Amino acid sequence: MGSLSTDMIENNPAAFPVNPLDPEEFRRQGHMVIDFLADYYREVGKYPVRSQVEPGYLHKCIPESAPNQPESIETILKDVQSHIVPGLTHWQSPNYFAYFPFSGSTAGFLGEMLSTGFNIVGFNWMSSPAATELESIVMDWLGNMLKLPKSFLFSGGGGGVLQGTTCEAILCTLTAARDKMLHKIGRDQIGKLVVYGSDQTHCALQKAAQIAGIHPANFRAVQTFKFDSFGLSPVELKKQVEADVAAGLVPLFLCATVGTTSSTAVDFLPGLCKVAAEYGMWVHVDAAYAGSACICPEFRHFIDGVEDADSFSFNAHKWFFTTLDCCCLWVKNPNALIQALLTNPEYLKNKATESKQVVDYKDWQIALSRRFRSLKLWLVLRSYGVANLRNFLRSHVKMAKVFEGLISLDARFEVVVPRYFATVCFRLVYSSDEITSCNEDVDAVNNEINKRLLEIINASGEIYMTHAVIGGIYVIRFAVGATLTEETHVRDAWKVVQHHANLLLSKLRD
């Protein structure tokens, strides 16, 4: 009987719901979702920051198969609140200090909504001229805000493109560098190409090298040292390059970082670019996190030397109030990118492309299809303006300084590496006298203590932080940047750290 009823409904047009894109139903449901999200942002600080659920929890809440009949948006949103929200780690919480921030904003969200609403596929100029032209304009705007050399801008012969993430930006530029080099030395020489980063470089570089066909043995993570604040030294790079050249290998690509993931260390761009130039290497500058701050004059010096690089990127979705995904990539030589990524099938040919007067962004990225990302970035820039964006960023740096100052007042803690931006790397230091009396390694014991401390803090749900291991030292990272975070949240976070440290030390001494 059930199957007969289903058949009758499926074959009866009158039983169908309204059109899936009915404007009035869209309006009604859209208002409900906006209200739901506004309530979520209002209350987000009250949720445990890190999700408290166990693996597999959702299978117990969700039916085994999709519903055969429609369900109302009211019912669905109730399930979102009951089943989905508990399984979220709340990246927009004012008590979120983990990884790096993914700072949202009203303008970023509304721009995303407009982009999704238009639902265009801007693979070339013809497919939606506004998408291509706005992207080119916004990338020149941003380039000027960063005071990038004119050679990186469309107005100076270069150009910018919005990728999804830094992983894509690195892969695209590495592919361009690879093809450019192989054109000179022969495609059969790919096994000789070498890619360079540091032991602090994001793992995206190694993955890109693997995808681009670089032999795994030819990936170099050059060692960094505490006396250089874990920035990549030109001296160390040159030693490695010279050894590779002597072995008959071909230096290809250097990824220099401004604001490493572990500690926000800054590589020495001028010297690194000089070494790279000696050996004809492509230099990409990854400023995924810290690039945003460089729109402020007081931080711009961190990218001094970029004029000698070949490409530069930062993530507007990290610390620039623009929702994921939105990675800004500039290249001096767009033709190198295009030649490596070009596709020109018959079904995409058109007069605009053939005129050579337009940009076809499909040839600047891995995929064919692409989203209208520039719309949300345009809204952010226009809604807040350069002056306010700078002040938002400065406020986060100021809060990080407050946290750093609180650490300095408690002799049990130390800041492990210099703070350049809005991330503080610190640790609890257990009394060395108590450790040495037990004949244990001081750093190993402190590493384990800090690991336990961080897990206890995160399990409480009060705040959320993550860790890194730098020079063998386990550090706790406190990254300020969530849009809703205020100084009171930072001070309360420090109280949480002290409270759990007191409890842990008390147990250790019992």
XYZ file of C-alpha atoms in Angstrom:
510
model
C 0.000 0.000 0.000
C 2.868 2.338 0.802
C 4.513 1.851 -2.588
C 1.195 2.434 -4.378
C 0.771 5.733 -2.535
C 4.299 6.739 -3.475
C 3.714 5.901 -7.128
C 0.519 7.932 -7.189
C 2.254 10.961 -5.728
C 5.313 10.708 -7.993
C 3.148 10.481 -11.103
C 0.687 13.192 -10.138
C 1.928 16.674 -11.151
C -0.704 18.280 -8.946
C 0.954 16.691 -5.918
C 4.308 18.362 -6.633
C 5.468 21.174 -4.300
C 5.964 24.727 -5.526
C 8.810 25.435 -7.922
C 12.190 24.945 -6.142
C 13.070 28.574 -6.926
C 9.702 30.223 -6.332
C 10.565 33.871 -5.477
C 8.034 34.288 -2.677
C 8.911 31.008 -1.017
C 12.576 31.960 -1.384
C 11.831 35.242 0.383
C 9.961 33.524 3.223
C 12.522 30.822 3.845
C 15.426 33.226 3.349
C 14.139 35.496 6.125
C 13.868 32.475 8.416
C 17.450 31.415 7.750
C 18.773 34.951 8.271
C 16.892 35.143 11.580
C 18.297 31.757 12.560
C 21.860 32.876 11.849
C 21.399 36.239 13.565
C 20.232 34.401 16.692
C 23.208 32.051 16.354
C 25.707 34.932 16.226
C 23.996 36.583 19.204
C 24.324 33.404 21.284
C 27.521 31.895 19.850
C 29.641 32.931 22.830
C 27.516 30.720 25.098
C 28.268 27.461 23.262
C 31.225 25.220 24.140
C 33.771 26.487 21.619
C 35.103 23.082 20.626
C 32.411 20.542 19.827
C 31.835 18.103 22.664
C 30.344 15.261 20.600
C 31.806 11.787 20.100
C 32.686 10.316 16.681
C 29.626 8.893 14.939
C 27.135 10.932 16.985
C 25.208 12.150 13.941
C 24.380 8.659 12.687
C 22.249 8.245 15.816
C 20.277 11.411 15.016
C 19.754 11.275 11.256
C 17.585 8.698 9.420
C 19.341 6.090 7.300
C 17.756 7.320 4.066
C 16.597 10.600 2.534
C 12.900 11.495 2.927
C 10.642 10.601 0.034
C 8.354 13.548 0.716
C 9.250 17.208 1.343
C 9.906 18.474 4.842
C 9.306 22.062 5.921
C 12.106 24.546 6.478
C 10.799 24.914 10.049
C 11.384 21.202 10.689
C 14.785 21.281 9.036
C 15.978 24.290 11.046
C 14.883 22.586 14.260
C 17.094 19.648 13.326
C 19.948 22.024 12.492
C 19.681 23.458 15.999
C 19.277 20.072 17.686
C 21.699 17.918 15.695
C 24.098 20.080 13.675
C 24.956 22.953 16.021
C 26.190 20.607 18.803
C 28.590 19.076 16.276
C 30.101 22.411 15.290
C 33.320 23.885 16.548
C 32.330 27.531 16.708
C 34.913 29.383 14.636
C 32.984 32.651 15.009
C 32.853 32.434 18.806
C 34.493 35.354 20.643
C 36.269 32.652 22.669
C 37.833 31.008 19.615
C 41.633 31.396 19.579
C 42.666 28.262 17.665
C 44.547 27.753 14.378
C 44.118 31.084 12.575
C 40.936 33.154 12.574
C 38.355 32.873 9.824
C 36.835 36.230 10.592
C 33.342 36.732 9.255
C 31.385 39.911 8.767
C 27.936 41.054 7.742
C 29.317 42.355 4.452
C 31.221 39.146 3.775
C 28.167 37.031 4.476
C 25.827 39.180 2.383
C 28.326 39.224 -0.464
C 28.459 35.433 -0.289
C 24.676 35.361 -0.339
C 24.567 37.567 -3.439
C 27.203 35.441 -5.141
C 25.383 32.211 -4.322
C 22.054 33.750 -5.273
C 23.219 34.769 -8.742
C 24.794 31.302 -9.064
C 26.819 32.172 -12.140
C 29.755 30.085 -13.379
C 32.408 32.627 -14.373
C 34.954 30.489 -16.168
C 35.567 33.075 -18.892
C 34.665 36.684 -19.597
C 31.746 35.750 -21.840
C 30.087 33.567 -19.199
C 29.555 36.647 -16.969
C 31.543 39.785 -17.828
C 30.795 41.453 -14.487
C 32.363 38.582 -12.541
C 35.624 38.753 -14.464
C 35.892 42.534 -14.551
C 34.991 43.033 -10.891
C 37.630 40.484 -9.902
C 40.305 42.296 -11.901
C 39.299 45.646 -10.400
C 39.130 44.386 -6.810
C 42.506 42.658 -7.117
C 44.100 45.910 -8.267
C 42.371 47.715 -5.386
C 43.815 45.249 -2.891
C 47.230 45.300 -4.523
C 47.340 49.065 -4.124
C 46.234 48.776 -0.488
C 49.184 46.436 0.101
C 51.485 48.722 -1.872
C 52.478 45.812 -4.096
C 54.802 46.765 -6.945
C 52.904 47.840 -10.061
C 54.341 44.795 -11.848
C 51.888 42.641 -9.865
C 48.828 44.624 -11.004
C 46.827 44.498 -14.199
C 47.694 48.156 -14.619
C 51.387 47.187 -14.707
C 51.356 44.022 -16.793
C 50.776 41.544 -13.972
C 47.463 40.570 -12.480
C 45.474 39.069 -9.658
C 43.072 36.153 -9.357
C 40.888 34.818 -6.564
C 41.621 31.192 -5.792
C 39.835 29.042 -3.257
C 42.762 28.537 -0.869
C 46.510 28.977 -0.574
C 46.895 25.288 -1.439
C 45.499 26.078 -4.897
C 47.584 29.230 -5.257
C 50.814 27.363 -4.508
C 49.928 24.497 -6.844
C 49.102 26.866 -9.711
C 52.290 28.895 -9.348
C 54.421 25.788 -8.906
C 52.891 24.317 -12.060
C 53.667 27.528 -13.947
C 57.256 27.491 -12.675
C 57.635 23.802 -13.589
C 56.461 24.235 -17.164
C 58.540 27.349 -17.652
C 61.680 25.501 -16.495
C 60.956 22.314 -18.448
C 60.487 24.376 -21.595
C 64.136 25.380 -21.160
C 65.698 22.088 -20.104
C 63.345 19.484 -21.586
C 60.344 17.676 -20.159
C 62.360 14.545 -19.581
C 64.308 16.444 -16.901
C 61.402 16.738 -14.455
C 63.106 14.296 -12.097
C 65.856 16.866 -11.462
C 63.596 19.712 -10.308
C 63.863 20.749 -6.653
C 61.306 22.637 -4.528
C 62.339 24.593 -1.417
C 60.606 25.733 1.730
C 61.547 25.674 5.386
C 60.708 23.289 8.194
C 58.053 25.880 9.129
C 56.445 26.134 5.669
C 52.823 25.035 5.378
C 52.316 21.426 4.323
C 50.459 22.732 1.250
C 53.839 23.161 -0.454
C 54.769 19.496 -0.127
C 51.336 18.417 -1.356
C 51.589 20.774 -4.341
C 55.014 19.362 -5.180
C 53.619 15.834 -5.127
C 50.699 16.764 -7.392
C 52.981 18.669 -9.780
C 55.154 15.576 -10.278
C 58.213 16.677 -8.313
C 60.142 13.634 -7.103
C 59.527 13.195 -3.358
C 63.289 13.065 -2.771
C 63.594 16.553 -4.281
C 61.493 18.395 -1.716
C 63.569 20.464 0.687
C 62.395 21.643 4.117
C 65.390 23.784 5.082
C 66.029 23.903 8.814
C 65.288 27.085 10.745
C 66.714 28.141 14.082
C 65.661 29.942 17.233
C 68.304 32.663 16.780
C 66.546 33.572 13.501
C 63.149 33.404 15.236
C 62.485 30.385 13.003
C 62.481 32.442 9.811
C 64.163 30.902 6.762
C 67.719 32.177 6.433
C 69.202 33.000 3.004
C 72.496 31.493 4.196
C 70.866 28.144 4.988
C 68.928 28.190 1.730
C 72.051 28.869 -0.314
C 73.904 25.985 1.354
C 71.142 23.604 0.341
C 70.843 24.978 -3.195
C 74.589 24.757 -3.765
C 74.595 21.135 -2.618
C 71.716 20.326 -4.985
C 73.368 22.014 -7.955
C 76.594 20.125 -7.232
C 74.555 16.914 -7.312
C 73.259 17.764 -10.786
C 69.786 18.874 -9.672
C 67.858 21.947 -10.867
C 66.516 24.479 -8.307
C 62.963 25.329 -9.358
C 60.722 26.948 -6.762
C 61.000 28.644 -3.393
C 58.001 29.260 -1.142
C 58.850 31.994 1.355
C 56.394 32.631 4.181
C 55.313 35.803 5.924
C 53.547 34.554 9.052
C 54.157 30.820 9.336
C 51.389 28.577 10.638
C 53.275 27.356 13.698
C 54.527 30.659 15.083
C 53.897 33.458 12.506
C 57.623 33.587 11.792
C 58.714 35.749 8.876
C 61.176 34.556 6.265
C 63.867 36.993 5.108
C 62.463 37.961 1.706
C 65.176 40.276 0.309
C 67.995 37.808 0.921
C 65.956 34.787 -0.162
C 64.943 36.455 -3.420
C 68.583 37.280 -4.098
C 69.591 33.627 -3.685
C 66.694 32.509 -5.869
C 67.650 34.982 -8.595
C 71.170 33.533 -8.743
C 69.724 30.156 -9.674
C 66.709 31.205 -11.727
C 64.113 30.003 -9.206
C 60.480 31.116 -9.059
C 59.729 32.757 -5.690
C 56.231 32.584 -4.268
C 55.455 34.568 -1.107
C 52.826 32.896 1.064
C 51.315 35.501 3.387
C 48.085 33.562 3.935
C 47.622 34.831 7.485
C 49.769 37.927 7.869
C 49.164 39.494 4.465
C 45.976 41.130 5.732
C 47.897 43.080 8.354
C 50.213 44.469 5.684
C 47.535 46.947 4.563
C 48.546 48.786 7.756
C 51.630 50.967 7.146
C 53.257 49.782 10.381
C 53.204 46.155 9.174
C 54.003 46.703 5.495
C 57.748 46.222 6.083
C 57.160 42.503 6.661
C 56.727 42.052 2.907
C 59.656 44.242 1.899
C 61.452 42.358 -0.848
C 58.233 41.179 -2.517
C 59.241 43.282 -5.530
C 61.782 40.579 -6.376
C 59.297 37.687 -6.046
C 57.254 36.185 -8.874
C 53.960 35.700 -7.035
C 52.294 36.685 -3.768
C 49.168 35.471 -1.996
C 47.123 35.993 1.138
C 43.794 34.630 2.363
C 41.059 37.225 2.665
C 38.982 34.525 4.352
C 41.410 34.295 7.274
C 41.845 37.733 8.785
C 40.103 40.028 6.346
C 36.412 39.598 7.237
C 35.574 37.759 4.024
C 33.960 34.335 4.258
C 35.642 31.144 3.082
C 36.843 30.657 0.412
C 38.819 33.630 -0.909
C 42.576 33.452 -1.536
C 44.092 36.466 -3.297
C 46.933 35.606 -5.679
C 49.005 38.047 -7.729
C 51.545 37.107 -10.408
C 54.031 39.236 -12.288
C 53.797 37.113 -15.407
C 50.209 35.954 -15.993
C 51.279 34.348 -19.256
C 53.367 31.790 -17.367
C 50.263 30.781 -15.406
C 48.083 30.736 -18.508
C 50.494 28.654 -20.580
C 50.600 26.006 -17.845
C 46.833 25.892 -17.233
C 45.324 26.797 -20.614
C 42.388 24.860 -22.064
C 40.612 25.869 -25.261
C 37.964 23.335 -26.291
C 35.651 24.145 -29.174
C 32.600 24.551 -26.949
C 34.249 27.435 -25.063
C 35.524 29.383 -28.062
C 34.089 32.883 -28.493
C 34.916 36.230 -30.073
C 35.794 37.938 -26.800
C 38.465 35.352 -25.966
C 39.830 35.435 -29.507
C 40.115 39.231 -29.337
C 42.787 38.908 -26.585
C 41.159 41.887 -24.895
C 39.647 39.999 -21.934
C 40.759 37.821 -19.025
C 39.547 34.222 -18.966
C 40.123 33.169 -15.377
C 39.624 29.478 -16.147
C 43.244 29.574 -17.339
C 44.511 31.007 -14.059
C 43.301 28.102 -11.876
C 42.975 24.319 -11.647
C 39.231 23.926 -12.197
C 37.121 25.140 -15.089
C 34.123 26.312 -13.060
C 34.571 29.183 -10.642
C 32.512 31.136 -8.161
C 31.794 34.878 -8.109
C 34.163 35.410 -5.155
C 34.988 39.023 -5.942
C 31.463 40.110 -5.039
C 31.896 39.395 -1.337
C 35.357 40.977 -1.283
C 33.949 44.053 -3.019
C 31.219 44.308 -0.386
C 33.757 44.042 2.434
C 35.974 46.761 0.972
C 33.078 49.102 0.288
C 31.105 48.437 3.483
C 34.005 49.048 5.870
C 36.566 51.081 3.951
C 40.335 50.889 4.221
C 40.570 52.968 7.405
C 38.140 50.780 9.353
C 39.677 47.557 8.070
C 43.065 48.731 9.318
C 41.601 49.592 12.701
C 39.853 46.212 13.005
C 43.191 44.496 12.419
C 45.003 46.797 14.834
C 42.433 46.045 17.537
C 43.248 42.337 17.271
C 46.979 43.026 17.519
C 46.312 45.193 20.555
C 44.351 42.371 22.217
C 47.191 39.943 21.507
C 49.564 42.395 23.188
C 47.252 42.447 26.219
C 47.397 38.651 26.422
C 51.175 38.742 26.036
C 51.378 41.248 28.877
C 49.264 39.033 31.139
C 51.623 36.124 30.489
C 54.601 38.267 31.510
C 52.980 38.900 34.909
C 52.919 35.193 35.777
C 56.421 33.770 36.269
C 55.185 30.218 35.633
C 54.619 31.008 31.938
C 56.789 32.233 29.100
C 56.329 33.540 25.558
C 58.389 31.176 23.417
C 58.839 33.135 20.166
C 58.430 36.802 19.234
C 54.894 38.008 18.575
C 54.725 39.882 15.283
C 50.981 40.016 14.656
C 48.007 38.795 16.723
C 49.178 35.292 17.649
C 50.988 34.542 20.907
C 52.939 31.282 21.374
C 53.422 30.490 25.042
C 53.875 27.638 27.468
C 53.690 26.735 31.137
C 57.170 26.097 32.517
C 57.261 23.531 35.297
C 59.999 24.083 37.876
C 63.253 22.688 36.485
C 64.401 21.856 40.026
C 61.420 19.564 40.510
C 62.084 17.864 37.163
C 65.854 17.413 37.501
C 65.399 15.880 40.927
C 63.566 13.062 39.141
C 66.308 12.751 36.478
C 63.892 13.585 33.657
C 64.436 15.697 30.542
C 63.161 19.219 31.254
C 61.798 19.956 27.782
C 60.158 16.541 27.446
C 58.366 16.947 30.764
C 57.262 20.489 29.982
C 56.052 19.377 26.549
C 53.866 16.703 28.118
C 52.563 19.103 30.782
C 51.566 21.697 28.188
C 49.937 19.032 26.038
C 47.838 17.963 29.016
C 47.044 21.545 29.934
C 45.820 22.377 26.444
C 43.607 19.302 26.242
C 42.053 20.053 29.634
C 41.336 23.656 28.622
C 39.828 22.700 25.267
C 37.743 19.916 26.796
C 36.168 22.470 29.138
C 34.617 24.242 26.147
C 35.339 27.642 27.694
C 37.923 28.638 25.101
C 39.660 26.886 22.225
C 43.377 27.051 21.390
C 45.705 24.838 19.358
C 49.378 23.939 19.555
C 52.601 23.758 17.589
C 56.022 22.220 18.136
C 58.761 24.736 17.406
C 62.394 23.758 17.753
C 61.331 20.741 19.785
C 59.249 22.871 22.168
C 55.502 22.244 22.509
C 53.772 25.623 22.553
C 50.175 26.722 22.981
C 49.017 29.140 20.292
C 46.629 31.958 21.172
C 45.414 33.540 17.925
C 43.205 36.611 18.241
C 41.083 37.458 15.231
C 37.492 36.328 15.614
C 35.300 39.283 14.682
C 33.225 39.137 17.874
C 36.234 38.960 20.224
C 36.715 41.891 22.590
C 39.358 42.586 25.204
C 37.150 41.183 27.956
C 37.181 37.801 26.189
C 40.969 37.875 26.060
C 41.278 38.661 29.751
C 38.731 35.967 30.612
C 40.672 33.501 28.452
C 43.800 34.152 30.486
C 41.852 33.466 33.683
C 40.754 30.140 32.195
C 44.380 29.266 31.401
C 45.535 30.167 34.911
C 42.672 28.268 36.555
C 43.396 25.026 34.750
C 47.155 25.471 35.192
C 46.617 25.787 38.943
C 44.590 22.580 39.019
C 47.104 20.681 36.901
C 50.150 21.818 38.898
C 48.384 20.974 42.122
C 47.830 17.399 40.898
C 51.426 17.082 39.722
C 52.759 18.094 43.116
C 50.482 15.833 45.140
